[in-house]
Coordinates of C-alpha atoms in Angstrom, one line a residue:
M931 CA 14.6 147.6 33.4
R932 CA 12.5 149.2 31.6
V933 CA 11.7 147.8 28.0
G934 CA 8.9 149.5 25.7
I935 CA 8.8 147.0 22.6
V936 CA 8.2 148.5 19.4
G937 CA 6.6 145.3 16.8
A938 CA 4.8 142.3 18.7
G939 CA 5.5 140.0 15.8
P940 CA 8.8 136.7 16.2
A941 CA 11.8 139.5 17.1
G942 CA 9.9 141.4 19.4
A943 CA 7.9 138.8 21.4
Q944 CA 10.7 136.5 21.7
L945 CA 12.1 139.5 23.6
A946 CA 9.4 139.7 26.1
R947 CA 9.3 136.6 27.1
L948 CA 12.9 136.2 27.6
L949 CA 13.2 139.4 28.9
A950 CA 10.2 139.1 31.6
R951 CA 10.7 135.4 32.1
D952 CA 14.4 137.3 33.5
G953 CA 12.5 140.2 35.5
A954 CA 12.4 142.9 33.9
D955 CA 9.7 145.4 33.4
V956 CA 8.8 144.7 29.8
T957 CA 6.0 147.1 27.3
V958 CA 5.2 145.4 24.9
F959 CA 3.4 147.9 21.8
D960 CA 1.8 146.7 18.4
A961 CA -1.4 147.6 17.2
S962 CA -1.6 145.3 14.6
H963 CA -2.5 142.1 16.3
P964 CA -4.2 140.2 15.1
R965 CA -3.4 139.9 11.5
E966 CA -1.1 138.5 8.9
K967 CA 2.0 138.1 7.8
P968 CA 2.8 138.2 4.2
C969 CA 5.4 134.8 3.4
G970 CA 5.6 131.6 3.3
G971 CA 5.9 131.1 7.4
G972 CA 8.7 128.1 7.5
L973 CA 10.2 127.6 10.6
T974 CA 13.6 125.5 9.8
A975 CA 14.9 122.7 12.7
R976 CA 17.3 125.7 14.0
A977 CA 13.9 127.9 14.3
L978 CA 11.6 125.2 15.7
A979 CA 14.4 124.9 17.9
L980 CA 14.9 128.5 20.0
L981 CA 11.0 127.7 20.4
P982 CA 9.9 128.2 24.3
P983 CA 8.2 125.1 25.0
A984 CA 4.1 124.7 23.5
P985 CA 1.6 124.0 26.6
A986 CA -0.7 121.1 26.5
D987 CA -3.8 123.8 26.2
D988 CA -2.0 125.9 23.5
P989 CA 0.0 123.6 21.3
L990 CA 2.2 125.5 18.2
P991 CA -0.5 126.1 15.1
A992 CA 2.1 124.6 12.6
R993 CA 1.9 121.7 9.9
R994 CA 4.8 119.0 9.6
V995 CA 6.6 119.2 6.1
E996 CA 8.8 116.6 5.5
R997 CA 9.5 116.9 2.1
C998 CA 10.9 119.7 -0.6
C999 CA 10.0 120.1 -4.0
F1000 CA 13.3 121.9 -6.7
D1001 CA 11.8 123.4 -9.2
S1002 CA 14.3 124.6 -11.9
G1003 CA 10.9 126.8 -14.4
Q1004 CA 12.4 124.5 -17.6
G1005 CA 11.4 121.1 -16.7
E1006 CA 13.7 119.8 -13.9
S1007 CA 12.2 119.1 -10.2
V1008 CA 13.7 117.2 -7.4
S1009 CA 11.8 116.0 -4.6
V1010 CA 14.2 116.3 -1.4
A1011 CA 13.4 114.4 2.0
L1012 CA 13.8 116.7 4.9
G1013 CA 16.6 115.2 7.5
R1014 CA 14.2 116.1 10.2
P1015 CA 10.4 118.2 9.3
V1016 CA 9.4 121.5 8.7
A1017 CA 7.0 123.7 10.3
I1018 CA 5.2 125.8 8.3
V1019 CA 2.7 128.4 9.9
A1020 CA 0.6 130.7 9.2
R1021 CA 1.3 134.4 10.7
R1022 CA -1.4 135.7 12.2
D1023 CA -1.3 132.2 14.9
F1024 CA 1.8 131.6 14.5
D1025 CA 2.7 135.6 16.0
A1026 CA -0.2 135.5 18.7
W1027 CA 0.8 132.1 20.2
L1028 CA 3.9 133.7 20.3
L1029 CA 2.9 136.8 22.0
R1030 CA 1.4 135.1 24.7
R1031 CA 4.0 132.9 25.8
A1032 CA 4.9 136.7 26.8
V1033 CA 2.1 137.8 28.3
R1034 CA 2.1 134.3 30.6
A1035 CA 6.0 135.6 31.1
G1036 CA 4.8 138.8 33.1
A1037 CA 5.2 141.5 29.7
R1038 CA 2.4 143.8 28.8
H1039 CA 1.0 144.0 25.1
V1040 CA -0.4 147.6 24.4
A1041 CA -2.7 147.8 21.2
E1042 CA -1.6 150.5 20.4
R1043 CA 0.9 152.3 17.4
V1044 CA 4.0 153.7 18.3
A1045 CA 3.8 157.6 16.2
E1046 CA 7.2 159.0 17.8
L1047 CA 10.1 158.1 20.2
D1048 CA 13.6 159.5 20.9
A1049 CA 16.9 158.4 22.0
S1050 CA 16.8 159.5 25.5
G1051 CA 14.4 156.8 25.7
R1052 CA 11.0 158.9 25.6
L1053 CA 8.0 157.8 23.5
R1054 CA 4.1 158.9 22.6
T1055 CA 1.6 156.5 21.1
S1056 CA -1.2 156.9 19.0
T1057 CA -4.0 158.1 21.7
G1058 CA -1.5 160.7 23.2
R1059 CA 0.3 158.3 26.0
A1060 CA 3.5 159.3 27.0
L1061 CA 6.2 157.2 28.2
R1062 CA 9.6 156.7 29.0
F1063 CA 12.2 153.7 28.9
D1064 CA 15.6 152.6 30.2
L1065 CA 16.2 150.4 26.6
L1066 CA 13.3 151.3 23.4
V1067 CA 13.6 148.0 21.0
G1068 CA 12.6 148.5 17.1
A1069 CA 11.4 144.8 16.3
D1070 CA 8.3 146.3 14.2
G1071 CA 9.5 144.6 10.4
A1072 CA 11.3 146.2 7.5
G1073 CA 9.4 149.9 7.7
S1074 CA 10.8 150.3 11.7
L1075 CA 9.7 153.6 13.2
V1076 CA 12.4 153.2 15.6
R1077 CA 15.2 152.3 13.3
R1078 CA 14.5 155.5 10.4
T1079 CA 14.4 157.4 14.1
L1080 CA 17.8 156.9 15.6
L1081 CA 20.0 154.8 12.3
R1082 CA 18.4 155.6 9.1
P1083 CA 15.9 153.4 7.2
T1084 CA 17.6 149.7 5.2
P1085 CA 18.3 151.0 2.7
P1086 CA 16.5 149.7 -1.4
A1087 CA 19.4 148.0 -2.7
R1088 CA 18.8 146.0 0.5
L1089 CA 15.0 145.1 0.4
V1090 CA 13.6 142.4 -1.9
I1091 CA 10.0 142.4 -2.4
A1092 CA 7.8 139.4 -1.7
T1093 CA 4.5 139.2 -3.1
G1094 CA 1.2 136.7 -3.7
W1095 CA -1.6 135.5 -2.6
Y1096 CA -3.6 132.8 -0.4
A1097 CA -5.5 129.7 -1.5
P1098 CA -7.9 127.2 0.2
G1099 CA -5.9 123.2 -0.2
T1100 CA -2.8 121.9 0.0
V1101 CA -0.2 121.4 -2.2
A1102 CA 3.5 119.9 -1.5
M1103 CA 6.0 122.7 -0.7
T1104 CA 8.1 123.8 -3.9
L1105 CA 10.2 126.5 -4.2
R1106 CA 10.3 127.3 -8.4
F1107 CA 13.3 129.6 -10.2
L1108 CA 12.2 130.8 -12.4
P1109 CA 14.3 131.9 -15.4
G1110 CA 15.8 136.4 -15.3
L1111 CA 14.4 136.2 -11.6
A1112 CA 17.0 137.0 -9.5
G1113 CA 14.4 134.9 -6.7
Y1114 CA 11.8 132.7 -6.6
A1115 CA 8.1 131.9 -7.1
W1116 CA 6.4 129.7 -4.3
L1117 CA 4.2 127.5 -2.6
F1118 CA 3.9 126.3 1.7
P1119 CA 0.5 123.8 2.8
R1120 CA -0.3 126.0 5.6
P1121 CA -2.5 124.2 8.5
D1122 CA -5.4 125.5 6.7
H1123 CA -4.0 127.1 3.4
V1124 CA -1.4 127.5 1.0
A1125 CA 1.3 130.3 1.2
V1126 CA 1.5 131.1 -3.0
G1127 CA 4.2 133.7 -3.7
I1128 CA 6.9 135.5 -6.0
C1129 CA 10.0 137.8 -4.5
A1130 CA 12.6 139.9 -6.7
P1131 CA 15.2 143.0 -5.0
L1132 CA 13.3 145.9 -4.9
G1133 CA 12.6 147.7 -8.2
S1134 CA 14.8 145.1 -10.3
Q1135 CA 10.3 145.2 -11.9
P1136 CA 7.3 146.7 -11.2
T1137 CA 5.5 144.2 -8.0
A1138 CA 2.0 144.1 -11.3
R1139 CA 3.8 142.6 -13.4
L1140 CA 5.8 140.3 -10.8
L1141 CA 2.2 139.6 -9.5
Q1142 CA 1.3 138.4 -13.2
R1143 CA 4.4 135.8 -13.6
L1144 CA 2.9 133.9 -10.5
E1145 CA -0.6 133.8 -11.8
R1146 CA 0.3 131.9 -15.3
E1147 CA 3.1 130.2 -13.6
A1148 CA 0.1 129.0 -11.1
A1149 CA -2.9 129.0 -14.4
L1150 CA -0.5 126.0 -15.7
D1151 CA 1.1 123.9 -13.4
F1152 CA -1.6 124.7 -10.0
P1153 CA -4.8 125.8 -11.5
A1154 CA -6.5 125.0 -8.1
L1155 CA -4.3 127.7 -6.6
S1156 CA -5.4 130.5 -8.7
P1157 CA -6.4 133.3 -7.0
D1158 CA -9.5 134.1 -6.5
P1159 CA -10.6 137.5 -8.5
E1160 CA -12.2 139.0 -5.8
A1161 CA -9.0 137.6 -2.4
G1162 CA -6.8 140.6 -1.7
R1163 CA -3.1 140.4 -2.5
Y1164 CA -0.6 140.7 -0.6
A1165 CA 3.0 142.6 -0.9
H1166 CA 5.7 142.9 2.0
T1167 CA 9.0 143.8 1.4
I1168 CA 11.9 141.5 2.9
P1169 CA 15.0 143.6 4.2
S1170 CA 18.9 141.5 4.9
P1171 CA 22.1 143.1 5.1
S1172 CA 25.1 143.9 2.9
T1173 CA 28.2 141.8 2.5
A1174 CA 29.8 144.3 4.8
P1175 CA 30.2 143.5 8.6
A1176 CA 29.2 147.6 9.2
S1177 CA 25.3 147.0 9.0
L1178 CA 25.5 144.5 11.6
R1179 CA 27.6 147.0 13.7
E1180 CA 25.1 149.4 13.6
L1181 CA 21.9 147.8 15.0
A1182 CA 22.4 149.0 18.9
G1183 CA 23.6 152.0 20.8
P1184 CA 23.1 153.5 24.9
G1185 CA 19.3 152.9 25.4
W1186 CA 18.3 151.5 22.2
A1187 CA 18.2 147.9 20.1
L1188 CA 16.4 146.3 16.7
V1189 CA 16.3 142.6 16.4
G1190 CA 14.1 141.2 13.5
D1191 CA 13.2 141.9 10.4
A1192 CA 13.8 146.3 11.9
A1193 CA 17.7 144.6 11.7
A1194 CA 17.3 144.0 8.7
L1195 CA 18.2 140.6 9.4
A1196 CA 16.9 138.3 7.2
D1197 CA 19.1 135.7 5.0
P1198 CA 20.0 137.8 1.6
L1199 CA 19.5 134.7 -0.8
T1200 CA 16.3 132.6 0.5
G1201 CA 14.4 135.8 2.7
E1202 CA 14.6 133.5 5.7
G1203 CA 13.8 135.5 8.8
I1204 CA 11.7 133.9 11.4
F1205 CA 14.9 132.1 12.8
Y1206 CA 16.6 135.2 13.1
A1207 CA 14.4 137.2 14.0
L1208 CA 14.4 134.7 17.2
R1209 CA 18.0 134.4 17.4
S1210 CA 18.5 138.4 18.0
A1211 CA 16.4 138.4 20.5
E1212 CA 18.2 135.9 22.2
L1213 CA 21.6 137.3 22.1
L1214 CA 19.9 140.5 22.9
S1215 CA 18.7 139.4 25.9
E1216 CA 22.1 137.3 26.8
C1217 CA 23.5 140.2 26.8
L1218 CA 21.3 142.4 28.5
R1219 CA 21.9 139.9 31.2
A1220 CA 25.5 139.9 31.7
E1221 CA 26.1 143.7 30.7
G1222 CA 22.7 145.2 31.9
S1223 CA 23.4 147.3 28.2
P1224 CA 22.3 146.7 24.5
L1225 CA 26.5 147.4 22.9
R1226 CA 27.4 144.0 22.4
Y1227 CA 24.8 143.3 21.7
P1228 CA 26.0 143.6 18.0
Q1229 CA 29.2 142.0 17.8
R1230 CA 27.7 138.8 19.9
L1231 CA 25.5 139.0 16.5
L1232 CA 28.4 139.1 14.1
E1233 CA 30.2 136.3 16.0
E1234 CA 27.1 134.3 16.3
C1235 CA 25.7 134.0 12.6
G1236 CA 26.4 137.4 10.8
H1237 CA 29.5 136.0 9.5
E1238 CA 26.5 133.3 7.6
L1239 CA 24.4 136.6 6.6
L1240 CA 27.9 138.3 5.2
E1241 CA 28.0 134.9 3.3
A1242 CA 25.0 134.9 2.1
A1243 CA 24.7 137.8 0.9
R1244 CA 28.2 137.4 -1.3
L1245 CA 26.8 135.0 -2.8
R1246 CA 24.1 135.9 -4.2
V1247 CA 24.4 137.3 -6.9
R1248 CA 26.7 133.3 -8.7
F1249 CA 23.4 132.3 -7.0
Y1250 CA 21.4 134.0 -9.3
A1251 CA 23.3 134.0 -11.9
P1252 CA 21.7 133.0 -15.7
G1253 CA 20.9 128.0 -15.7
F1254 CA 22.8 128.2 -11.7
A1255 CA 19.4 127.2 -10.5
R1256 CA 18.4 124.9 -13.2
R1257 CA 21.8 123.2 -13.2
M1258 CA 21.5 122.9 -8.9
V1259 CA 18.5 121.3 -9.8
R1260 CA 19.3 118.6 -12.9
Y1261 CA 22.2 117.2 -10.5
A1262 CA 20.5 117.5 -7.4
S1263 CA 17.7 115.0 -9.4
W1264 CA 20.7 112.8 -10.4
S1265 CA 22.6 112.9 -7.0
P1266 CA 21.5 111.2 -3.8
G1267 CA 23.9 113.5 -1.9
L1268 CA 23.8 116.2 -3.6
A1269 CA 20.2 116.7 -3.0
R1270 CA 21.1 116.1 0.4
V1271 CA 22.6 118.8 1.0
L1272 CA 20.2 120.8 0.0
G1273 CA 17.7 119.3 1.8
E1274 CA 20.1 120.6 4.9
L1275 CA 19.9 124.5 3.7
V1276 CA 16.1 124.1 4.0
L1277 CA 16.6 123.4 7.4
G1278 CA 19.1 125.0 8.7
E1279 CA 21.9 122.8 9.8
Q1280 CA 23.9 123.0 6.2
G1281 CA 26.1 126.7 6.5
Y1282 CA 26.5 129.0 3.7
E1283 CA 30.8 129.4 5.3
G1284 CA 31.6 125.8 4.8
L1285 CA 29.5 125.1 1.8
K1286 CA 31.7 124.8 -0.9
P1287 CA 34.6 123.6 1.1
R1288 CA 31.4 120.6 1.7
L1289 CA 31.0 120.5 -2.3
L1290 CA 34.8 120.0 -3.2
A1291 CA 35.6 117.0 -0.8
E1292 CA 32.0 115.3 -2.2
L1293 CA 32.3 116.4 -5.9
P1294 CA 34.0 112.6 -6.7
R1295 CA 30.6 110.9 -4.9
F1296 CA 28.3 113.6 -6.7
A1297 CA 29.8 113.3 -10.1
W1298 CA 29.8 110.0 -9.6
E1299 CA 26.8 109.8 -8.2
A1300 CA 25.5 112.2 -12.0
A1301 CA 26.9 109.7 -14.3
R1302 CA 25.4 106.5 -12.8
A1303 CA 22.0 108.0 -12.9
R1304 CA 22.1 109.8 -17.0
V1305 CA 23.7 105.8 -18.0
M1306 CA 20.8 104.5 -16.4
Q1307 CA 18.7 107.5 -18.1
L1308 CA 20.1 107.0 -21.4
A1309 CA 19.9 102.9 -21.2

């Protein structure tokens, strides 16, 4: 099978490696390497489990973090110990590392931009090169050309805008929920710098205003990470599915499929997308290996992790309702059990579908811990 993959981010590079390992003739098109990606760069425990082994001469370029600080933005905060470390990467280095794994497995990387394509598998690059493939895969991000051509763009209502900057130094991993913002701000300590960012639904407020709010927060509490007036800022959209299963069932057809951000596979609550990029590539490769066709892939995706994404989309409005994040942080500061649940959510070990039953089952213990902490605090 001849496979053309448009985009060499985590989803595209992972798929290229897996298919090349299985004997497919794989070509990955991406003219942007090496490049930085405007995101925090966090790899949860379940994302780390999907990565190939790191060669001794080419270790994973990541920083391990064992705690995360949750901040309400209104004076309450709690530092949570993570059961297993999270890895934080600079996307320029991580994406290049994954692409090297794909090339070593036998995939070809063509550093050219894809200019046009069609449902028959024909593709033309920006240099005029014309090629034809048995399967075309869109792994080309939120603004995917493959998606726009063969399906439709991700609707604006399902997009979040992320913006911020990179600063030298280091800091504790921090998530800050700000009043009136259906999103959050973050500090992610990468190997040699800090990713400083903020996100909110696309169109909820101008990007410039989001940046101004982030700059005020940094100036007040993290002045060492304030932006350099001469340095650049980043902005990027994060796509996610709707609450309807149909938004996942449409991700493949005869001769084409979508993975990662091109498939809008990011967590609607947190924006985390690297795990879903890697896992969607694995699921598509398994369908191709078993059946030689991508047509079963959307159903596999829905069964394996789609229901969690749909539940997150349903919970999003409630989670970002006024006052919820502040209460969550306050109660977690009083209850070690609730703090553990937050840590497991960061790691991806606590699913959204099982979250409510677990909270209800452990509510008496949470209430007792919180009451005891309040009494000690007052005393």
